[in-house]
mmCIF file of N, CA, C and O in Angstrom:
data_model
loop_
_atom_site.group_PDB
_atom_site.id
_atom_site.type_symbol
_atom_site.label_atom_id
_atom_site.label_comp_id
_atom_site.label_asym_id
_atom_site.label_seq_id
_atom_site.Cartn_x
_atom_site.Cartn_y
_atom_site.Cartn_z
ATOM 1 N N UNK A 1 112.276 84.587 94.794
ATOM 2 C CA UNK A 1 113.302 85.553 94.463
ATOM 3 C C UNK A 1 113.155 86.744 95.407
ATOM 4 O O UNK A 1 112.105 87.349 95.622
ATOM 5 N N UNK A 2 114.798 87.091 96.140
ATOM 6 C CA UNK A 2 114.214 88.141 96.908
ATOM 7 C C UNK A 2 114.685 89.645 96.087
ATOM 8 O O UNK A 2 114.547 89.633 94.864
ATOM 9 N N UNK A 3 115.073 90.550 96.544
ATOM 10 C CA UNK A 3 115.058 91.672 95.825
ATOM 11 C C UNK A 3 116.664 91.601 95.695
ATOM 12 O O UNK A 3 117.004 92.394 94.817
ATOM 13 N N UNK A 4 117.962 90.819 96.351
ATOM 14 C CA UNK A 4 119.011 91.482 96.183
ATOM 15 C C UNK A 4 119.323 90.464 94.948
ATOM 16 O O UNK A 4 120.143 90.869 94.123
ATOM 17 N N UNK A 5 118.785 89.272 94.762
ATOM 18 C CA UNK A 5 118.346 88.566 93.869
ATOM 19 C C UNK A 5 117.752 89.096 92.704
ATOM 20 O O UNK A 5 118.360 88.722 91.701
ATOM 21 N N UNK A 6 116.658 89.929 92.431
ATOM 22 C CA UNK A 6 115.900 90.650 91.230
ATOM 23 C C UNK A 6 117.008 92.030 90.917
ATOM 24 O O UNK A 6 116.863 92.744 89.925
ATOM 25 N N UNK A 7 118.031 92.229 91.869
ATOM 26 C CA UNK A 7 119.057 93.525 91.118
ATOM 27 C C UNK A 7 119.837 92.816 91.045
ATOM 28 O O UNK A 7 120.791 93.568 90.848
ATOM 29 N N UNK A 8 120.489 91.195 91.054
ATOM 30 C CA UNK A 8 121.576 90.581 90.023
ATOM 31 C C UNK A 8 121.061 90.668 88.847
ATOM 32 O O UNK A 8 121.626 91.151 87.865
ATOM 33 N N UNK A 9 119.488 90.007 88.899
ATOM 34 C CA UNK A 9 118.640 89.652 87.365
ATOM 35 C C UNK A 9 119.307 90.774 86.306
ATOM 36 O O UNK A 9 120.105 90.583 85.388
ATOM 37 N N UNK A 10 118.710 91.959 86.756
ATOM 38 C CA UNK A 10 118.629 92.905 86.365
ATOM 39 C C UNK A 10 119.497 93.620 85.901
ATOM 40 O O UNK A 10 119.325 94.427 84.987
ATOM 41 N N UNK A 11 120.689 93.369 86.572
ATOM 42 C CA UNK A 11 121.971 93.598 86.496
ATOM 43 C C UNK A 11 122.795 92.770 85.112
ATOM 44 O O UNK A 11 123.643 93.116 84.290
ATOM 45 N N UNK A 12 122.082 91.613 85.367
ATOM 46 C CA UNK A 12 122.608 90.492 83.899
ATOM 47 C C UNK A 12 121.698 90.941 82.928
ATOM 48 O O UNK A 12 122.327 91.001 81.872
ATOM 49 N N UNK A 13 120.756 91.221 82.789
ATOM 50 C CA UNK A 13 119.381 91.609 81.622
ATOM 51 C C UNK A 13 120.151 92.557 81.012
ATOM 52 O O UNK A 13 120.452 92.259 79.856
ATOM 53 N N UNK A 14 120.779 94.125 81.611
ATOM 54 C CA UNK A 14 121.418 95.002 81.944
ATOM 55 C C UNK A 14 122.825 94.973 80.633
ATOM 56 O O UNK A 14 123.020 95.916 79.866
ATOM 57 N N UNK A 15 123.559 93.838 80.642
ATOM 58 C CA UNK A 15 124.441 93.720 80.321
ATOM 59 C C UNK A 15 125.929 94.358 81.077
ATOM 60 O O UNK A 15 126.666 93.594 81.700
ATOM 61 N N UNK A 16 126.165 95.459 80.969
ATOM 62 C CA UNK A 16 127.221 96.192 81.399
ATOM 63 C C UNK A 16 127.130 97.121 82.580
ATOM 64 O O UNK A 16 128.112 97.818 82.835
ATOM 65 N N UNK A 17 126.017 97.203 83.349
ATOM 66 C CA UNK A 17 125.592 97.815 84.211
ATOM 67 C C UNK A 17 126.193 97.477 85.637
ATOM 68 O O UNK A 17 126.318 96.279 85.894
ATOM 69 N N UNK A 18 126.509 98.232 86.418
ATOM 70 C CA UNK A 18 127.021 97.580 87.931
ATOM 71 C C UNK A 18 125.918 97.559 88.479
ATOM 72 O O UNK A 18 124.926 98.192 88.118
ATOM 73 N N UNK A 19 126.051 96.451 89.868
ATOM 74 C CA UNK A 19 125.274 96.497 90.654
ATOM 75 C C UNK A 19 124.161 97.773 90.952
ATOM 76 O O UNK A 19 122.930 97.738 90.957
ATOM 77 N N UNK A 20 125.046 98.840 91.181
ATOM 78 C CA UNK A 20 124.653 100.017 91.901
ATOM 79 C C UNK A 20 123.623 100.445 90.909
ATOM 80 O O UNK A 20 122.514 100.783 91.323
ATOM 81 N N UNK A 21 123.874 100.457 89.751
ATOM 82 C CA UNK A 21 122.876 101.489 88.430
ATOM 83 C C UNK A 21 122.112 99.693 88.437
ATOM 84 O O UNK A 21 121.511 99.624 87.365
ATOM 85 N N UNK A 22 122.009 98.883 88.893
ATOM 86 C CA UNK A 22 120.571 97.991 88.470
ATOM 87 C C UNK A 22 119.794 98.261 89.729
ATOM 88 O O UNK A 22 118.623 98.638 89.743
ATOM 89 N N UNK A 23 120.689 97.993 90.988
ATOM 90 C CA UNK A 23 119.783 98.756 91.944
ATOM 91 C C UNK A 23 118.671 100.398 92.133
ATOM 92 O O UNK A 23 117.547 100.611 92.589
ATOM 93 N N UNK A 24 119.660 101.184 91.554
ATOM 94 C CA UNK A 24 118.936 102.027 91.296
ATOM 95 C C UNK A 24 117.922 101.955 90.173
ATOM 96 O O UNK A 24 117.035 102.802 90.276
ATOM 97 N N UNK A 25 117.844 101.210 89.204
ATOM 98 C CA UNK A 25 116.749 101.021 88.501
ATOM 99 C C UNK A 25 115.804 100.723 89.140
ATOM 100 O O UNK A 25 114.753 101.361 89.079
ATOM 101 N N UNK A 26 115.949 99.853 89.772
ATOM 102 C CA UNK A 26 114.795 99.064 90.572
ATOM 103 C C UNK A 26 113.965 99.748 91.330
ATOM 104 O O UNK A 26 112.747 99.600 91.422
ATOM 105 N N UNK A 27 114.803 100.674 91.997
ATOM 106 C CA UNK A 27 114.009 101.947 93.421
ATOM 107 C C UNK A 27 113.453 102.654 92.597
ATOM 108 O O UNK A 27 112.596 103.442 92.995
ATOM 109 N N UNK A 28 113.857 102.560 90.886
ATOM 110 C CA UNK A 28 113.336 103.936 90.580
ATOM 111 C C UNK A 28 112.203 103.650 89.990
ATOM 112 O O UNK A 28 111.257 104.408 89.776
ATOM 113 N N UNK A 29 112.376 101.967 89.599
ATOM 114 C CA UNK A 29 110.765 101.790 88.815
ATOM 115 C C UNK A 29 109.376 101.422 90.688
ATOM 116 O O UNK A 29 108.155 101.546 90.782
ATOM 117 N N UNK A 30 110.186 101.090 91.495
ATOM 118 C CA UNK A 30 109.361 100.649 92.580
ATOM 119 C C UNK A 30 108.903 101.927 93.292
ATOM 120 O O UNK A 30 107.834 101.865 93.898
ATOM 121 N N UNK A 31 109.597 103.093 93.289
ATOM 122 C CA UNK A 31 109.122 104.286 93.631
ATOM 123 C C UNK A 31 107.970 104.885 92.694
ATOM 124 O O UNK A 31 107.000 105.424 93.227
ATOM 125 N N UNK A 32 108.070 104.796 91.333
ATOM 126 C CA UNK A 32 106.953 104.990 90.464
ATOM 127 C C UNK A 32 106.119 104.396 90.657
ATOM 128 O O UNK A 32 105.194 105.182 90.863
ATOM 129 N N UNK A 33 105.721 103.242 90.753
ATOM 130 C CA UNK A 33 104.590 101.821 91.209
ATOM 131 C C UNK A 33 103.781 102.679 92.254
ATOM 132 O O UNK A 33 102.575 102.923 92.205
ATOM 133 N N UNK A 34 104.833 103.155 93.363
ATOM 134 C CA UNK A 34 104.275 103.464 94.497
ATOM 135 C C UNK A 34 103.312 104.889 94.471
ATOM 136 O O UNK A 34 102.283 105.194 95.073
ATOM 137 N N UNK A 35 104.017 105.477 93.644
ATOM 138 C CA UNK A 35 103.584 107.072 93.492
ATOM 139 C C UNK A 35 102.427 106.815 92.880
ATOM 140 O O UNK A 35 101.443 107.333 93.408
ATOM 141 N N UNK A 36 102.197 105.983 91.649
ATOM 142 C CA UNK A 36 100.968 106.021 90.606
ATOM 143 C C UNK A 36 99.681 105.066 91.694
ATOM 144 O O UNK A 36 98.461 105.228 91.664
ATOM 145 N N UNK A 37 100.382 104.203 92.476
ATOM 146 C CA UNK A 37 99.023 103.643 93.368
ATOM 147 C C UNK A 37 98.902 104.845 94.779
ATOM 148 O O UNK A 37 98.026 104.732 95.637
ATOM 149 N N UNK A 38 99.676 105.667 94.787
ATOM 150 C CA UNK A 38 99.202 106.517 95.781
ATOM 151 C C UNK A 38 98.132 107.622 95.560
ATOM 152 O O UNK A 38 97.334 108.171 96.320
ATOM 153 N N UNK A 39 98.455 107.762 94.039
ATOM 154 C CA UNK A 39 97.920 109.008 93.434
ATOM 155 C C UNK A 39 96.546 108.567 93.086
ATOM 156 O O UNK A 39 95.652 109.334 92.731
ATOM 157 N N UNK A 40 96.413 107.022 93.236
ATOM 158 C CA UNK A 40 95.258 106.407 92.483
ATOM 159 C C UNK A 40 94.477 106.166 93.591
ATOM 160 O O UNK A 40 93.293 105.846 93.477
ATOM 161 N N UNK A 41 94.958 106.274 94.514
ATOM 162 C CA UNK A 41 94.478 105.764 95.747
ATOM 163 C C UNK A 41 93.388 107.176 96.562
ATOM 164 O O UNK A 41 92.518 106.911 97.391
ATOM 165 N N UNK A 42 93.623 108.248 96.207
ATOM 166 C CA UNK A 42 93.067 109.657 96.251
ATOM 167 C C UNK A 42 92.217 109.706 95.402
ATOM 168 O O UNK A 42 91.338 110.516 95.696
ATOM 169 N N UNK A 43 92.012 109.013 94.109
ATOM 170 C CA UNK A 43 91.241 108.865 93.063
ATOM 171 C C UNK A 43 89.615 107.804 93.788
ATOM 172 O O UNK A 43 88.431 107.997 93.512
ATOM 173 N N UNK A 44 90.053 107.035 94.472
ATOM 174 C CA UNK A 44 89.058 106.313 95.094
ATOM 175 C C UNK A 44 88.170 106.969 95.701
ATOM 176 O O UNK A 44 87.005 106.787 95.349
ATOM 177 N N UNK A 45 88.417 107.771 96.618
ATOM 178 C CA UNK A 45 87.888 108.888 97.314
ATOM 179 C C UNK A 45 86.653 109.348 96.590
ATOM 180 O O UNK A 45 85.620 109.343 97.258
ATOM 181 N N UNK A 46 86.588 109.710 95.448
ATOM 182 C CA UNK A 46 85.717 110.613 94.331
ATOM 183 C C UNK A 46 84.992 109.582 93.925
ATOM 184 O O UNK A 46 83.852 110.033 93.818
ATOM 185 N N UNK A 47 84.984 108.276 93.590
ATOM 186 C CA UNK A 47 84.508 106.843 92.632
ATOM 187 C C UNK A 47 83.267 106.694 94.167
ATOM 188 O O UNK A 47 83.421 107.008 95.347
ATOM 189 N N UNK A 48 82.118 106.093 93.441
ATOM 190 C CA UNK A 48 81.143 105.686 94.231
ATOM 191 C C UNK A 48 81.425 104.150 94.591
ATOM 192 O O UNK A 48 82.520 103.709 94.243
ATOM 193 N N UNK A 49 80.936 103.679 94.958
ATOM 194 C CA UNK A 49 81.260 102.084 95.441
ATOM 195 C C UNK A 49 81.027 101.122 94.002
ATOM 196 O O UNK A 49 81.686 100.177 93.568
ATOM 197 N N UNK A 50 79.611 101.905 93.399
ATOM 198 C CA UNK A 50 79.689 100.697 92.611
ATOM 199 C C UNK A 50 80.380 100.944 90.737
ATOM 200 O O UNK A 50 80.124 100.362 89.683
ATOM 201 N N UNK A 51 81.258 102.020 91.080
ATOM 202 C CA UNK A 51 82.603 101.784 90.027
ATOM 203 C C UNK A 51 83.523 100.995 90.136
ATOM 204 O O UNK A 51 83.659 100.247 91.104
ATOM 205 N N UNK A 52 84.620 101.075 88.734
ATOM 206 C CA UNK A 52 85.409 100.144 88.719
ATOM 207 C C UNK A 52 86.467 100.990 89.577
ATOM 208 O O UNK A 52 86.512 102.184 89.872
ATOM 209 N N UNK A 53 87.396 99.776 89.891
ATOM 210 C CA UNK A 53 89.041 100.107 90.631
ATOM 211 C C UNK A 53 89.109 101.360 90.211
ATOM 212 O O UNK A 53 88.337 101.765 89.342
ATOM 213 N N UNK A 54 90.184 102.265 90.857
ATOM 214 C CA UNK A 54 91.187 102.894 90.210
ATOM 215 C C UNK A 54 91.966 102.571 89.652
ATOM 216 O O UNK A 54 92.599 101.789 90.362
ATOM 217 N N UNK A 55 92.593 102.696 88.344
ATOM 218 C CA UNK A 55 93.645 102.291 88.179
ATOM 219 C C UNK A 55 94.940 102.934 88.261
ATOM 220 O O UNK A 55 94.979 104.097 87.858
ATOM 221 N N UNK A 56 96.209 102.317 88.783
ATOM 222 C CA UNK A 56 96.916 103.003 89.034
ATOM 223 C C UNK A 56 98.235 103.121 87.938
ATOM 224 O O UNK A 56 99.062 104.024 87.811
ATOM 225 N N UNK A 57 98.107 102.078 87.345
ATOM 226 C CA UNK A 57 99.794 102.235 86.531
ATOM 227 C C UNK A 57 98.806 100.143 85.675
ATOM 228 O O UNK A 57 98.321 99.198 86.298
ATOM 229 N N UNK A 58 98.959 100.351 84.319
ATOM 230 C CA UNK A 58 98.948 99.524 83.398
ATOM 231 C C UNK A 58 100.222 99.149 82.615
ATOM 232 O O UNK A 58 100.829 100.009 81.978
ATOM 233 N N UNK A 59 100.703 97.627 82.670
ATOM 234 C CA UNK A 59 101.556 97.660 81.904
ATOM 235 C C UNK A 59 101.465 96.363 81.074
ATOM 236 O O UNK A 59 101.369 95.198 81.458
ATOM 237 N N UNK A 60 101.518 96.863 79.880
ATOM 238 C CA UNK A 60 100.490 96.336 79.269
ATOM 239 C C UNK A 60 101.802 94.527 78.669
ATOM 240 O O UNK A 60 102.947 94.547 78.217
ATOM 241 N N UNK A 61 101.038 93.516 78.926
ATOM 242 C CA UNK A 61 101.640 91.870 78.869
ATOM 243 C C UNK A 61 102.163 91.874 79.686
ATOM 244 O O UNK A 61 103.197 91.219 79.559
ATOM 245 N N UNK A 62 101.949 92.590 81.236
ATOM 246 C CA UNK A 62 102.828 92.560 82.154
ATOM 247 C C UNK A 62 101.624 92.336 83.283
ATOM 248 O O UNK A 62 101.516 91.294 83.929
ATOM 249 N N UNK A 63 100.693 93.538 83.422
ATOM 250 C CA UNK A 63 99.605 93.435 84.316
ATOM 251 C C UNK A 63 99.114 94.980 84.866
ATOM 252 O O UNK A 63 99.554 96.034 84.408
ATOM 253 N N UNK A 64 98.241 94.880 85.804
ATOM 254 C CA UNK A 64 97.542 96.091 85.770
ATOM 255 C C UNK A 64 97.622 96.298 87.696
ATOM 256 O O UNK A 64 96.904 95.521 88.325
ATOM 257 N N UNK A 65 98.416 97.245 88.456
ATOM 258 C CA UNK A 65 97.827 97.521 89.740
ATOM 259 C C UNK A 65 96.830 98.703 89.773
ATOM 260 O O UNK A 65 96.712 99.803 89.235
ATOM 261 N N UNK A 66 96.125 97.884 90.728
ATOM 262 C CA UNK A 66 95.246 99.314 90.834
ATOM 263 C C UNK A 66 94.949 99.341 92.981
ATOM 264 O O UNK A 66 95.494 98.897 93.992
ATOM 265 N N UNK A 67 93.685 100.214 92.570
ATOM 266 C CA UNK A 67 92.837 100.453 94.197
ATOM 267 C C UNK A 67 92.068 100.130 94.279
ATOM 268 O O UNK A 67 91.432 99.982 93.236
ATOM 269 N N UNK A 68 91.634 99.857 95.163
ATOM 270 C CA UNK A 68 90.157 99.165 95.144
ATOM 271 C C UNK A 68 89.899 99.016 96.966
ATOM 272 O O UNK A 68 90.730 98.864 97.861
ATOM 273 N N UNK A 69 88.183 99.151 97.026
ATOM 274 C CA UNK A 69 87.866 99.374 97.943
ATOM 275 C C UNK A 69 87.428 98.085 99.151
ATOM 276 O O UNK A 69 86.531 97.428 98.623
ATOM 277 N N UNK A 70 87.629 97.727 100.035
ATOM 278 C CA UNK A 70 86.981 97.024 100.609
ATOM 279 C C UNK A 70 86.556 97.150 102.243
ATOM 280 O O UNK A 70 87.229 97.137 103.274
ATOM 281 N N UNK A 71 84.811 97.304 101.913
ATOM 282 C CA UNK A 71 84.286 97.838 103.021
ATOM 283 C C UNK A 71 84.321 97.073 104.150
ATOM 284 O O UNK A 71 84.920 96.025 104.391
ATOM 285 N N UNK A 72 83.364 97.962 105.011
ATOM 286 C CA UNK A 72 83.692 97.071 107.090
ATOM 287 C C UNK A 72 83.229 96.294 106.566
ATOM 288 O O UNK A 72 83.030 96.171 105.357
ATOM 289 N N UNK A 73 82.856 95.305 107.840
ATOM 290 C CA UNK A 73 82.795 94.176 108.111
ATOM 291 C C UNK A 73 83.410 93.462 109.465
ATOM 292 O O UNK A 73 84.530 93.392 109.970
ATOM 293 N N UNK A 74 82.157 92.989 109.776
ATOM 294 C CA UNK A 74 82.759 91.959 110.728
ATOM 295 C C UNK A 74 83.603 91.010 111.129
ATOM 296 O O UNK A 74 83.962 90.254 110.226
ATOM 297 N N UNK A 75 84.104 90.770 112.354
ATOM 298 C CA UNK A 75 84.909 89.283 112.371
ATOM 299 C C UNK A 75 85.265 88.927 113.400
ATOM 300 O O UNK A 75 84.575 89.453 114.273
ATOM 301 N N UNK A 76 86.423 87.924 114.010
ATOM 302 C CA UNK A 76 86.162 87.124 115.217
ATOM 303 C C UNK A 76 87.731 87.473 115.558
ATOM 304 O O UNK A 76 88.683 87.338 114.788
ATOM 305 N N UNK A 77 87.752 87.864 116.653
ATOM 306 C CA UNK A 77 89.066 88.087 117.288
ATOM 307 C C UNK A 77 89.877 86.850 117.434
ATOM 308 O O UNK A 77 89.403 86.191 118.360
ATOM 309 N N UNK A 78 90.948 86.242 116.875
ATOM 310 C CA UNK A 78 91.150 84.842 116.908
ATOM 311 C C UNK A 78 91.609 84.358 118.852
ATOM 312 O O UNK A 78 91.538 83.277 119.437
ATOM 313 N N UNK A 79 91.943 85.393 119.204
ATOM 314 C CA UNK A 79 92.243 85.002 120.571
ATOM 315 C C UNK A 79 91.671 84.785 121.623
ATOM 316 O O UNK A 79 91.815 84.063 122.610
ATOM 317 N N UNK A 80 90.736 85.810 121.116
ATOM 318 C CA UNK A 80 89.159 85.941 122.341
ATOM 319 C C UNK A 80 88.073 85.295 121.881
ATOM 320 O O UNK A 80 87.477 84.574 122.681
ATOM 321 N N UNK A 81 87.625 85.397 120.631
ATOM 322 C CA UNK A 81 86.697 84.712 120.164
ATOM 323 C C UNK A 81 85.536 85.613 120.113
ATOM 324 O O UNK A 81 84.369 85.308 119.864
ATOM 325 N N UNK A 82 86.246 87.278 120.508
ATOM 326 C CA UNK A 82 84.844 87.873 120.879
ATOM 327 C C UNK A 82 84.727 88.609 119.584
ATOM 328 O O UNK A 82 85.702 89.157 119.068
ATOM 329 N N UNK A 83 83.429 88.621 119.018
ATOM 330 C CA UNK A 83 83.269 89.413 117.881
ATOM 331 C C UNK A 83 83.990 91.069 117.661
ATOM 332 O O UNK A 83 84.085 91.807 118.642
ATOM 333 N N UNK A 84 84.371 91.432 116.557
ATOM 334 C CA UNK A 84 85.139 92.495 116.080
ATOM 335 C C UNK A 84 84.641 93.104 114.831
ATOM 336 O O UNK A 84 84.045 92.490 113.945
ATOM 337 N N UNK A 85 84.938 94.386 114.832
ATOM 338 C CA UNK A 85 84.364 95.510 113.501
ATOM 339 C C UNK A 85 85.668 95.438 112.827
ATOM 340 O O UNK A 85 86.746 95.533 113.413
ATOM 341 N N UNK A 86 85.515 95.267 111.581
ATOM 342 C CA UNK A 86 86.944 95.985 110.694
ATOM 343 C C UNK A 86 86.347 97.116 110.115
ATOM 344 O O UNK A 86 85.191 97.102 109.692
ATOM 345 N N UNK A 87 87.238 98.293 110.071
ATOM 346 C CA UNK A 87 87.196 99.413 109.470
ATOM 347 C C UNK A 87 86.921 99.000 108.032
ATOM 348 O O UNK A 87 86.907 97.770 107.981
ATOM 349 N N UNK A 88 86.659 99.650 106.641
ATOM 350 C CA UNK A 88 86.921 100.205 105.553
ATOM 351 C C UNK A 88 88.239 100.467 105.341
ATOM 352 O O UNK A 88 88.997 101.046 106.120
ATOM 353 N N UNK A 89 88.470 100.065 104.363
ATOM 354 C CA UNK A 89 90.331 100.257 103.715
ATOM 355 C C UNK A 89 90.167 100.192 102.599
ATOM 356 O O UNK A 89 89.160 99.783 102.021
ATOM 357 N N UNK A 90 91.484 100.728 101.994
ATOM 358 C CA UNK A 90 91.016 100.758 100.784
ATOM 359 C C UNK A 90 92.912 99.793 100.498
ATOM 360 O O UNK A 90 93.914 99.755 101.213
ATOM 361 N N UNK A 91 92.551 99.105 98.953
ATOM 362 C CA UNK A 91 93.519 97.922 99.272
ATOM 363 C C UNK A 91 94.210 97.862 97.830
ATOM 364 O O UNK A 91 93.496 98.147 96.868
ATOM 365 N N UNK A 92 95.358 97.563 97.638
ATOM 366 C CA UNK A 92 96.102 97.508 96.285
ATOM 367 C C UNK A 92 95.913 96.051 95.799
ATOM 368 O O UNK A 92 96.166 95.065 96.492
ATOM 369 N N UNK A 93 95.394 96.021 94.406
ATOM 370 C CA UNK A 93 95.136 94.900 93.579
ATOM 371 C C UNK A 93 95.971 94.579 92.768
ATOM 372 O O UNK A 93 96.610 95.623 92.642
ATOM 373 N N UNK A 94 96.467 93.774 92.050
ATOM 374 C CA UNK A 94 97.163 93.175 90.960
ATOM 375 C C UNK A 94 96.617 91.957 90.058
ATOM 376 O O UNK A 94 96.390 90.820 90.474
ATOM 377 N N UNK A 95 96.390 92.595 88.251
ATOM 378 C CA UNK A 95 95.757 91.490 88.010
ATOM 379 C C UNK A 95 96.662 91.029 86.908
ATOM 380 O O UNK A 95 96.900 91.951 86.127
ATOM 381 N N UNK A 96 97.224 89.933 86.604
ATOM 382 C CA UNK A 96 98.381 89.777 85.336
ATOM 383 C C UNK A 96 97.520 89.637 84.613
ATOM 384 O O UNK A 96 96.447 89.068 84.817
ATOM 385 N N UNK A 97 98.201 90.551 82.932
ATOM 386 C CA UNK A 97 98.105 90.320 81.859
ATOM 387 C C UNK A 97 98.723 89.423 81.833
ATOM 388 O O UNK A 97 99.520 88.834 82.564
ATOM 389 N N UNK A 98 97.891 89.242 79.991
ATOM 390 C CA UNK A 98 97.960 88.135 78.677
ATOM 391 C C UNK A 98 99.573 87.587 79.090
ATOM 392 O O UNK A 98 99.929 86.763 79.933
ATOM 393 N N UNK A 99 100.388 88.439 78.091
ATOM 394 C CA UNK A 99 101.851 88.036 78.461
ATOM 395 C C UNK A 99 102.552 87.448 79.689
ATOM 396 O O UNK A 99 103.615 86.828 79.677
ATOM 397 N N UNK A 100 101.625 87.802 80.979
ATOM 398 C CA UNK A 100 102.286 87.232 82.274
ATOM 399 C C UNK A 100 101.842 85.948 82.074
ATOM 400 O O UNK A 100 102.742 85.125 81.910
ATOM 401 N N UNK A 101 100.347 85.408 82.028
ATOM 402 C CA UNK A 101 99.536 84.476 81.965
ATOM 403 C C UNK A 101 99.978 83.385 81.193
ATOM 404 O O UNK A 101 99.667 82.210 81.392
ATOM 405 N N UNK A 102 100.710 83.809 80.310
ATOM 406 C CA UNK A 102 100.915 82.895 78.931
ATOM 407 C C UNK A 102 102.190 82.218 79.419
ATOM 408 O O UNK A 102 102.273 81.049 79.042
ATOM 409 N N UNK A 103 103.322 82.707 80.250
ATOM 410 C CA UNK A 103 104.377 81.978 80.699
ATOM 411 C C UNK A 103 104.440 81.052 81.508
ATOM 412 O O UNK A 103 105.473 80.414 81.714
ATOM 413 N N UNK A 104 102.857 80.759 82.334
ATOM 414 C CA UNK A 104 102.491 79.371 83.139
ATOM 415 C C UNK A 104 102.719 78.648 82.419
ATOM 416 O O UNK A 104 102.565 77.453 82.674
#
């Protein structure tokens, strides 16, 4: 499903809604997503390595994103073959809840 696809969904879930107000739902819940893992993501900063994630936004039978850290490390340049450093990043997680789980 791509996204102009998930604002028909949404749009039918919606009932009476036009296109335009399901689209804008969508930016407005995907702009929140973004804000709460950004804000969570500054939260990492302060957490020692061996805490849990940040979390950024829980929703609960739906699932949980958060932050989470993952340090350097080595690796192999696929073109050259010559060994390579990766930086430290810090990386957005997603873990589904119960309710997501249960619809497999």
């Amino acid at each position: 499903m791509n996204k102009s696809e998930l604002v028909a969904e949404i749009q039918k879930n919606l009932g009476d809604a036009s296109k335009a107000e399901a689209e804008k739902a969508l930016s407005a819940v995907l702009s929140s997503i973004k804000s709460a893992v950004k804000k969570a993501g500054k939260e990492v900063k302060l957490r020692d390595k061996d805490s849990k994630d940040a979390v950024a936004i829980q929703l609960v039978g739906f699932g949980t994103f958060s932050v989470g850290k993952r340090s350097a490390r080595s690796g192999i340049n696929p073109l050259t073959k010559e060994p390579i450093k990766i930086k430290a990043a810090k990386t957005v997680k997603f873990k589904a809840g119960a309710g997501l789980k249960d619809l497999l």
